[in-house]
Tab-separated table of C-alpha atoms and ligand atoms in Angstrom:
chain	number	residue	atom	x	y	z
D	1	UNK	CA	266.190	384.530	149.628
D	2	UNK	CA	268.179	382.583	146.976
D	3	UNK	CA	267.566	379.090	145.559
D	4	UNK	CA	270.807	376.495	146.856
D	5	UNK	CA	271.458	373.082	144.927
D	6	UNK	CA	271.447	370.823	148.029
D	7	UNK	CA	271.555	367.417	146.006
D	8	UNK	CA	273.050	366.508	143.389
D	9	UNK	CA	273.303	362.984	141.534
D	10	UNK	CA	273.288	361.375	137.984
D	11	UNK	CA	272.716	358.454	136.406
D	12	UNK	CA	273.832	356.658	132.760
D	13	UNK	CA	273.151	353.669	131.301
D	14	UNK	CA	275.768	350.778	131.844
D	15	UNK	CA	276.180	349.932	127.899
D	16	UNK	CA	278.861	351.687	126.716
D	17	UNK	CA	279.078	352.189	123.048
D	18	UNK	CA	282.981	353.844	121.632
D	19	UNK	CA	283.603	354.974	118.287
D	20	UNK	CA	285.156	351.998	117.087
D	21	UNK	CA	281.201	350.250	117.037
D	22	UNK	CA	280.026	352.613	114.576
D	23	UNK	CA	282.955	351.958	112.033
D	24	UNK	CA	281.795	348.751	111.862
D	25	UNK	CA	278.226	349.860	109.987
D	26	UNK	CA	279.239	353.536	109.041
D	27	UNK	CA	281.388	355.180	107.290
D	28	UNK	CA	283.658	356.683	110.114
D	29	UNK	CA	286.702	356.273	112.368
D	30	UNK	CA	287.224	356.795	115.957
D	31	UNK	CA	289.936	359.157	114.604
D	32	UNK	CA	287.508	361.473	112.310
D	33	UNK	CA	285.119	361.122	115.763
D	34	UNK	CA	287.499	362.565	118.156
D	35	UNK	CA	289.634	364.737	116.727
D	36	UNK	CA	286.242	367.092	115.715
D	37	UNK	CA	284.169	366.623	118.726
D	38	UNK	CA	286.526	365.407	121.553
D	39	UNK	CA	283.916	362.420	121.830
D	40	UNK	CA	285.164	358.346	122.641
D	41	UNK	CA	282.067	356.982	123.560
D	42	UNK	CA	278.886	357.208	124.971
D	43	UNK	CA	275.942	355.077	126.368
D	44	UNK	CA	272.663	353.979	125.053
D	45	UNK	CA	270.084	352.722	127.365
D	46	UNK	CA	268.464	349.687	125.406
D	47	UNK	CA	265.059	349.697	128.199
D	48	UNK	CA	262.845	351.878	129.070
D	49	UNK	CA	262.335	355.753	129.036
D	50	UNK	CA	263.709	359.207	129.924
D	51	UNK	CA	262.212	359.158	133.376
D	52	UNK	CA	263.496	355.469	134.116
D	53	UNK	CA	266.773	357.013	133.608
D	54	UNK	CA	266.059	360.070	136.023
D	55	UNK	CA	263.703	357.975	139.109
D	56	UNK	CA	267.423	356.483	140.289
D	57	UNK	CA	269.229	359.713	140.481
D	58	UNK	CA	266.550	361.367	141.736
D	59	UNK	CA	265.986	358.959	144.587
D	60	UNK	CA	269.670	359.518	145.583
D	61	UNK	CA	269.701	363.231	145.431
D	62	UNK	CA	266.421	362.502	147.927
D	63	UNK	CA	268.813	360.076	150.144
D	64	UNK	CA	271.314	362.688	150.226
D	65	UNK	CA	269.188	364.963	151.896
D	66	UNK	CA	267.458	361.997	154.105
D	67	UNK	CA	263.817	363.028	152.584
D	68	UNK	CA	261.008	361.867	151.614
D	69	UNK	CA	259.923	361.504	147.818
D	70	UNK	CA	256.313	363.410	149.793
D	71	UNK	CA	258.939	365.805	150.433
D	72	UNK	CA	259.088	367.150	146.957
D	73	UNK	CA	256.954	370.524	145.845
D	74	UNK	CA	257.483	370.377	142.189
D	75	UNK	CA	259.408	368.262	139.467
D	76	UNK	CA	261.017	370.198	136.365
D	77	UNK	CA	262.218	368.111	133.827
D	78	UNK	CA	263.900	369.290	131.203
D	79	UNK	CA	264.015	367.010	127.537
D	80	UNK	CA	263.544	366.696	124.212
D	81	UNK	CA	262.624	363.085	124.739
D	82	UNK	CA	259.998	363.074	126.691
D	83	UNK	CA	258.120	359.194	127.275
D	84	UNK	CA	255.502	360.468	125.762
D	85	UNK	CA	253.956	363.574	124.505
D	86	UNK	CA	251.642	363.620	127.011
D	87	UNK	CA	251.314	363.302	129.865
D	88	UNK	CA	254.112	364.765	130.948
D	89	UNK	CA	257.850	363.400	132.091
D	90	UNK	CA	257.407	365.074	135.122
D	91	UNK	CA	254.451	363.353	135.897
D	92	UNK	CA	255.817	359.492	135.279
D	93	UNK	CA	258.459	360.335	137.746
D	94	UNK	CA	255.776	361.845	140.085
D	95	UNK	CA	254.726	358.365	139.900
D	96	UNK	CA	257.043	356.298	139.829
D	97	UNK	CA	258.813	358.287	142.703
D	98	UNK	CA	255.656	358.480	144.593
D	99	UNK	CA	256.228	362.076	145.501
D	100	UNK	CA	252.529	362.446	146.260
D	101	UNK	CA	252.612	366.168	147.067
D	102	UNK	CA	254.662	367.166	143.562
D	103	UNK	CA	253.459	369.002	140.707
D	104	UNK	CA	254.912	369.933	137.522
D	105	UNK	CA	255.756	369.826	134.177
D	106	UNK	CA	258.382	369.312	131.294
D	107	UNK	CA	260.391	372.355	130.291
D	108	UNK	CA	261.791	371.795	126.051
D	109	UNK	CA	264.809	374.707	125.107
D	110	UNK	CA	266.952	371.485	124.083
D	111	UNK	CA	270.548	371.529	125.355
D	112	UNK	CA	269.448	374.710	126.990
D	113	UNK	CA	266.810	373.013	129.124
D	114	UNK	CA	269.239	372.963	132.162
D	115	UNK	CA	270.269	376.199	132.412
D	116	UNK	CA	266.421	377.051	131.586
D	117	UNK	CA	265.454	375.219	134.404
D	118	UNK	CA	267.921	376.113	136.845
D	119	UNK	CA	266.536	379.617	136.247
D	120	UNK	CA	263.152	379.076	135.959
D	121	UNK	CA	263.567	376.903	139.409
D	122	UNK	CA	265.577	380.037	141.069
D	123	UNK	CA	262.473	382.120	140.365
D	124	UNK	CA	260.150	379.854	141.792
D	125	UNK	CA	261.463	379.362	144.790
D	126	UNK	CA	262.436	383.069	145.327
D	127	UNK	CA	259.200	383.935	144.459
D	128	UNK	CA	257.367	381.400	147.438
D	129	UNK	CA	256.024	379.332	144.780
D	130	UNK	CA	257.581	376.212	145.820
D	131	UNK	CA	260.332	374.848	148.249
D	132	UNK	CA	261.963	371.778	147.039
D	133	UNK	CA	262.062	371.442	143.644
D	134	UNK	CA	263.445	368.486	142.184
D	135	UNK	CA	265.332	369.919	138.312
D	136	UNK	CA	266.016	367.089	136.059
D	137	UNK	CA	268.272	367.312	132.923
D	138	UNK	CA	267.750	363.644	130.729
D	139	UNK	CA	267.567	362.751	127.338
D	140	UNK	CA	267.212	359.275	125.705
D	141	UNK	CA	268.874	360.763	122.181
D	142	UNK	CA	269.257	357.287	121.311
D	143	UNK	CA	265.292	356.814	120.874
D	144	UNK	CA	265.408	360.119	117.610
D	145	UNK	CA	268.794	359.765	116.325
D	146	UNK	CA	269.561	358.131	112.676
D	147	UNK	CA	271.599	355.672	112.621
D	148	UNK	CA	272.187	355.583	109.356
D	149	UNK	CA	273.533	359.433	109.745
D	150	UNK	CA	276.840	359.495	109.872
D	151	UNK	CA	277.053	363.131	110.502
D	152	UNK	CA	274.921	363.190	113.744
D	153	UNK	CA	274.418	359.725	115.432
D	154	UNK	CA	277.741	359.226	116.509
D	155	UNK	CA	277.801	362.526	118.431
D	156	UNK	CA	274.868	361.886	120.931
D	157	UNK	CA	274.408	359.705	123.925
D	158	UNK	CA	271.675	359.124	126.856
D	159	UNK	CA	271.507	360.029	130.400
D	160	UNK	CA	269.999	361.937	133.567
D	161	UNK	CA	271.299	364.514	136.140
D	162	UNK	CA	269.287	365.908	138.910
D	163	UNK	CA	269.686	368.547	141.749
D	164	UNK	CA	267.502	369.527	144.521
D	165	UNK	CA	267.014	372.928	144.603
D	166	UNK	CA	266.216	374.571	148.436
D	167	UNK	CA	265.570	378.197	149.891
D	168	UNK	CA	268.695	379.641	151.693
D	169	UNK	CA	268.709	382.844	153.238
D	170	UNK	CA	272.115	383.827	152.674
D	171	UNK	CA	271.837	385.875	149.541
D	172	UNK	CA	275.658	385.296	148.499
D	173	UNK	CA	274.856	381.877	147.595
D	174	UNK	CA	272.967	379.782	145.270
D	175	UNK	CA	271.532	380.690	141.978
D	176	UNK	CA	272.504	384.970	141.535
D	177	UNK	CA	272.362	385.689	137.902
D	178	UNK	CA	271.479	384.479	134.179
D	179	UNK	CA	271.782	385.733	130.882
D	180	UNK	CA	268.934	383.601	128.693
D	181	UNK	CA	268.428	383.894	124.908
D	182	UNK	CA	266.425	382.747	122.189
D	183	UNK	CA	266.535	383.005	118.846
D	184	UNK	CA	263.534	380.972	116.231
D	185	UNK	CA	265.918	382.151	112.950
D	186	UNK	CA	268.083	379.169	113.881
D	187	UNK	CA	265.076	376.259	114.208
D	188	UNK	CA	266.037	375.067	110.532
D	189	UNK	CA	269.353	374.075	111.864
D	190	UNK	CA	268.919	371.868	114.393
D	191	UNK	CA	265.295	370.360	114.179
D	192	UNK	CA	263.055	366.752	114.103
D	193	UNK	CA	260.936	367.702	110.973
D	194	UNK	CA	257.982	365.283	112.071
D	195	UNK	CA	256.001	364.011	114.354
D	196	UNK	CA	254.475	367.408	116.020
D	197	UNK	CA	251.068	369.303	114.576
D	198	UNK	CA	253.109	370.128	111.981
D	199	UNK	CA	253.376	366.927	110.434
D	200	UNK	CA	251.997	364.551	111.980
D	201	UNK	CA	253.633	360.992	111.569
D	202	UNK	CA	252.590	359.035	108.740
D	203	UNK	CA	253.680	356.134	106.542
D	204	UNK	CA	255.503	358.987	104.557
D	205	UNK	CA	257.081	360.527	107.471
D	206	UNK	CA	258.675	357.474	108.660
D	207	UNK	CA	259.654	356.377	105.531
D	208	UNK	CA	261.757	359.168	104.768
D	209	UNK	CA	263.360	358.971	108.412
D	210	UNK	CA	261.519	362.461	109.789
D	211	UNK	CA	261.687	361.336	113.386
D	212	UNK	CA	265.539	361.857	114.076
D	213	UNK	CA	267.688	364.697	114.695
D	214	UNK	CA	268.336	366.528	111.374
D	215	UNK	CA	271.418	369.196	112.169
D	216	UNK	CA	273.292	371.584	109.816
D	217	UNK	CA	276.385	370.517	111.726
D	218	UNK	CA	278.701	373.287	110.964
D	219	UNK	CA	275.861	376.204	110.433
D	220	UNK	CA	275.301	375.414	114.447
D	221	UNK	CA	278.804	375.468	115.452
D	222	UNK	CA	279.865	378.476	114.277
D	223	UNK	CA	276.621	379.791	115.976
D	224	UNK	CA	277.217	378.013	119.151
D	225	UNK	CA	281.106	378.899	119.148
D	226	UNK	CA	279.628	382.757	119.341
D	227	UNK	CA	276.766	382.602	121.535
D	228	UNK	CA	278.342	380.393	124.377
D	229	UNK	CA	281.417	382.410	124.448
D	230	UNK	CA	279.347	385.727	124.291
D	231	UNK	CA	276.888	385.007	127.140
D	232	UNK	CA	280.047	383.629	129.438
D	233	UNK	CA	282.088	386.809	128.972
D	234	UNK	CA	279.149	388.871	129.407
D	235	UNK	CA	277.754	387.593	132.705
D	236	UNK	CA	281.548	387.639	134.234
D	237	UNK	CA	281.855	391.521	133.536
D	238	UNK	CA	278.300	392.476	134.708
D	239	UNK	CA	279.231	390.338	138.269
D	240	UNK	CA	282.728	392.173	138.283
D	241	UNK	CA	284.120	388.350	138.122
D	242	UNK	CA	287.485	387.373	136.904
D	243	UNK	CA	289.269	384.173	135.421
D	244	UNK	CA	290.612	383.875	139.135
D	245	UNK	CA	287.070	384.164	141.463
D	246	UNK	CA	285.715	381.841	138.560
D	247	UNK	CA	286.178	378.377	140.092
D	248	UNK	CA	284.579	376.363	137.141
D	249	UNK	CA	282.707	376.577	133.777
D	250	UNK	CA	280.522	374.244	133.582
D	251	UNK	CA	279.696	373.772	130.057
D	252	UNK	CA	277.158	372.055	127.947
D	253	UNK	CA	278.986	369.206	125.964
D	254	UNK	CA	278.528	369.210	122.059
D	255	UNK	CA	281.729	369.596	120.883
D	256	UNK	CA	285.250	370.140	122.753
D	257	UNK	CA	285.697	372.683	119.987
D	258	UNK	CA	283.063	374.747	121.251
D	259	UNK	CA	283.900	374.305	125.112
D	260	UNK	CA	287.075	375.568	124.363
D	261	UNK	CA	286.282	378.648	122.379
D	262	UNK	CA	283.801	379.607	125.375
D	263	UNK	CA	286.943	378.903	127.895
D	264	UNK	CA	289.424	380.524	125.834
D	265	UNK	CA	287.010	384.215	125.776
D	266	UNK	CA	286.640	383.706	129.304
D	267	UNK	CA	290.222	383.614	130.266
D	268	UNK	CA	289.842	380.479	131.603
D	269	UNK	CA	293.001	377.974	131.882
D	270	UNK	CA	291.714	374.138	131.009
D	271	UNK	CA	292.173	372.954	134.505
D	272	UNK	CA	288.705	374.913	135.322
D	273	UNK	CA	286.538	373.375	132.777
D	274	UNK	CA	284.700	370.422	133.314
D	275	UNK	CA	284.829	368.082	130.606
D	276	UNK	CA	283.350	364.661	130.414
D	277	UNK	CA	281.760	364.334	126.607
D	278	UNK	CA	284.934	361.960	125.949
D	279	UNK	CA	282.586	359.350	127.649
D	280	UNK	CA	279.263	360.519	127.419
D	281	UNK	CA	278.775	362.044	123.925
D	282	UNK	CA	275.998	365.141	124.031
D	283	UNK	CA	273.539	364.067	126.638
D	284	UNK	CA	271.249	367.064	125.090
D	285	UNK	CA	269.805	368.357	128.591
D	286	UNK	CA	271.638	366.043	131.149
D	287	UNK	CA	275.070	367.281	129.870
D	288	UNK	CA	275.518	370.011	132.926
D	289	UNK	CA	273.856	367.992	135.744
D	290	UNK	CA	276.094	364.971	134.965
D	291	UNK	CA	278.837	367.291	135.069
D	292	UNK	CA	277.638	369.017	138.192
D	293	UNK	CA	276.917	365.111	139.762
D	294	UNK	CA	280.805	363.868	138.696
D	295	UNK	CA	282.155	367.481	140.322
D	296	UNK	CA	280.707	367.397	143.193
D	297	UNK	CA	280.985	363.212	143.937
D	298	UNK	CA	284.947	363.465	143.146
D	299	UNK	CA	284.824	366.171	145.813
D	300	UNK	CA	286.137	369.258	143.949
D	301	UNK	CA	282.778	371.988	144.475
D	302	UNK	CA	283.184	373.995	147.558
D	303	UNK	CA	281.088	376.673	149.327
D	304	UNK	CA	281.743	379.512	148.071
D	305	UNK	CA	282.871	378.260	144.328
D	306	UNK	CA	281.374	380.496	141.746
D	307	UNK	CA	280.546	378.561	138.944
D	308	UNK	CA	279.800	379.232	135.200
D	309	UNK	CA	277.302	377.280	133.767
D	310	UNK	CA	277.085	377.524	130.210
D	311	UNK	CA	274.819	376.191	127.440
D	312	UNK	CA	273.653	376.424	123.386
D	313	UNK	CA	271.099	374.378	121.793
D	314	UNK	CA	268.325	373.913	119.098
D	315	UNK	CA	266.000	376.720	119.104
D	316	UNK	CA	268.268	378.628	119.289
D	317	UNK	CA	267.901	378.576	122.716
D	318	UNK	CA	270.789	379.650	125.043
D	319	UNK	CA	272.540	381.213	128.167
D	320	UNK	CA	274.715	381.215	131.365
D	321	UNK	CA	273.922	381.098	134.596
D	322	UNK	CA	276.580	381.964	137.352
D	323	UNK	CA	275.807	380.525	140.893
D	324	UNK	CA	277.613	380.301	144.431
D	325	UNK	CA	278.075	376.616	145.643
D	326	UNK	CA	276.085	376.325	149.029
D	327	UNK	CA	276.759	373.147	150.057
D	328	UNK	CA	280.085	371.267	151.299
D	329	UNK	CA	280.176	367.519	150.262
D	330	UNK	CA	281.120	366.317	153.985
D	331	UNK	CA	277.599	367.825	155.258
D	332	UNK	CA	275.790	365.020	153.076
Q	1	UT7	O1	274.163	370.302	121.268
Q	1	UT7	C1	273.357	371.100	120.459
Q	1	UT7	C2	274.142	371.995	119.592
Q	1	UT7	N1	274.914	371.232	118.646
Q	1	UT7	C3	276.188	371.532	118.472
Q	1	UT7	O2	276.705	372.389	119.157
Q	1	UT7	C4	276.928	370.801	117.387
Q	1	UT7	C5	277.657	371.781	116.505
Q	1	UT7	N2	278.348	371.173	115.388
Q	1	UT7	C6	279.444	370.393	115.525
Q	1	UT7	O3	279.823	370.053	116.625
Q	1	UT7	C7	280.211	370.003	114.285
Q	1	UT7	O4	279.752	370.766	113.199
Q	1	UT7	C8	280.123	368.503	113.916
Q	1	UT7	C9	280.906	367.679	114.915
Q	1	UT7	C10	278.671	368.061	113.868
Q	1	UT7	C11	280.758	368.262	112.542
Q	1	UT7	O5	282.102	368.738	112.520
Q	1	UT7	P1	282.608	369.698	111.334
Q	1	UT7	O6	284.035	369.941	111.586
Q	1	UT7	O7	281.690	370.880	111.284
Q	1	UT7	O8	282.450	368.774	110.081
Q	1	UT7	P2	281.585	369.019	108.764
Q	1	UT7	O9	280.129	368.908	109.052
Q	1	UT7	O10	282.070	370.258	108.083
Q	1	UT7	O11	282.021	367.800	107.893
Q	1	UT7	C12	283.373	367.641	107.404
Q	1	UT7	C13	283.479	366.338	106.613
Q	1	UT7	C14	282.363	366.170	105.589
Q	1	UT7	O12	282.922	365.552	104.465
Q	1	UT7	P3	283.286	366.390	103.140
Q	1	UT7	O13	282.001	367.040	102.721
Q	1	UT7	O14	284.320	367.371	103.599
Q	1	UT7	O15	283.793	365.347	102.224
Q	1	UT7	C15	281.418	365.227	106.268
Q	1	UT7	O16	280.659	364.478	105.341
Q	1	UT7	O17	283.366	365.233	107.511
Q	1	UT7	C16	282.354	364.346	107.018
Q	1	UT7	N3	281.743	363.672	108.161
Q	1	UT7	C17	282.214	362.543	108.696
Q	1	UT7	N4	283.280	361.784	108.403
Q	1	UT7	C18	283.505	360.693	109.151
Q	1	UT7	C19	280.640	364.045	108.854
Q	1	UT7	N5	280.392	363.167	109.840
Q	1	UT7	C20	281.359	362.226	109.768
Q	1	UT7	C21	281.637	361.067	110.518
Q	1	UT7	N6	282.726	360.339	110.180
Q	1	UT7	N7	280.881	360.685	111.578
């Protein structure tokens, strides 16, 4: 048995924000903005939460299918902004979806957290631990990023992707293999020094701005620029796949600079890569679902495709996942 992606959807925020905006408070230029990270713009959701911005994609990935939110066996949702600490994400959009018979809980490895999930989810299901799982990827970066930063609020934006992931018996399709790493050495780099156990907030805390994103901009690219790469290349030669069975690599969106390093190792020519942080910004763990959602709406994932999903993150946390599209769009 293998775990399929059956349903996929996405949602952002209507309130676009381009790099023009922040010129006119910072000092930056829409020039500086995309020539380093291949970023235009990117959408803040002024109301409500993470899981207000998942509930609507995850009710049409349920449409898709023609289920029932009761349907659902478990809800994985992967963020770094949760709603609250506790109780979980996953629970508010048990809720607020009213998927009665769901369990589950919030999964944090950052920009990882999809490919984390997706695996995690795989496992489940393979192991008869749960049917229908409903994965989220969202992050509401706008709610910890500084902006008064120049050097890190203009690269991050908010949204949601979800898939439905289903038992198939075929084995040649669906989730087949991941290579998943972490490494705690690179926490300094990318970090939000308050607010946890560790120091709790305080007048002092949120005085000296402790509950953003603090990131060591370049110290993480040159790690991410290695990693991504190295995981991709490595999990195409242990599958005996090729630049030519590879039908897309679908990559987590920081930095173009970085998705095209990880292309480039992989012998990948640009027309495979799916790239949409020139609208989005870094959606932290919604980056590959809304990818996966845009794909597979404009009508360009077949069954069959393999796909290279690809991630790196604050942790470090991250990996590549290679799976076999199961579904064709017309049987939706
Ligand atoms: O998604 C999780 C993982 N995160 C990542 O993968 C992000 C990895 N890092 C990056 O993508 C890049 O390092 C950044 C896009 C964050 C920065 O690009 P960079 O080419 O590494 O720039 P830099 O940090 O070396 O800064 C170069 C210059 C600096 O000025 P000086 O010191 O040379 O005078 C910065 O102060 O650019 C300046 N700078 C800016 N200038 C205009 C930094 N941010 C800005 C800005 N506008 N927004």
């Amino acid at each position: 048995m293998k775990a399929y992606i059956t349903a996929v959807a996405h949602y952002v925020p209507p309130d676009v924000y381009d790099n023009h905006w922040f010129s006119t408070f910072l000092d930056t230029s829409d020039e500086w903005i995309r020539e380093r990270t291949g970023i235009r713009e990117r959408r803040f959701l002024r109301e409500g939460a993470t899981s207000d911005m998942i509930v609507p994609a995850a009710r049409e990935v349920l449409a898709q299918r023609a289920m029932q939110p009761s349907d659902i066996d478990c809800i994985i949702v992967c963020t770094v902004t949760p709603d609250q600490f506790f109780p979980s994400t996953a629970a508010n959009v048990q809720r607020k979806l009213g998927a009665t018979n769901a369990w589950g809980f919030d999964l944090n490895a950052a920009c990882s957290g999809f490919v984390y999930g997706l695996w995690v989810a795989a496992k489940l299901i393979e192991a008869g631990g749960a049917r229908n799982v409903l994965l989220c990827g969202a992050d509401k970066m706008s709610s910890i990023i500084n902006f008064e930063d120049r050097t890190t609020c203009v690269l991050f934006g908010d949204g949601a992707g979800v898939v439905l992931l289903e038992p198939g018996d075929d084995e040649a399709y669906g989730v087949q293999d991941a290579i998943i790493r972490m490494d705690g050495e690179g926490g300094q780099y990318l970090y939000m020094p308050a607010g946890g156990s560790l120091r709790p907030p305080s007048y002092e805390t949120v005085a000296n701005k402790e509950h953003y994103v603090f990131q060591d901009g370049q110290t993480v690219f040159k790690a991410a620029v290695v990693g991504m790469a190295e995981v991709s290349a490595e999990i195409m030669e242990r599958n005996g796949l090729s630049a030519e069975t590879v039908a897309w690599l679908v990559p987590h969106q920081a930095n173009l600079r970085i998705i095209d390093a990880t292309a480039r190792r992989m012998g990948l020519s640009k027309d495979k890569v799916m790239v949409n942080i020139d609208r989005y910004g870094n959606t932290t763990a919604a980056t590959i679902p809304i990818c996966l959602s845009e794909l597979y709406q404009a009508g360009k994932l077949h069954r069959g495709d393999n796909i290279i999903l690809a991630s790196f993150g604050a942790g470090y946390t991250w990996g590549s996942l290679w799976l076999r599209w199961a579904i064709e769009r017309t049987q939706v």
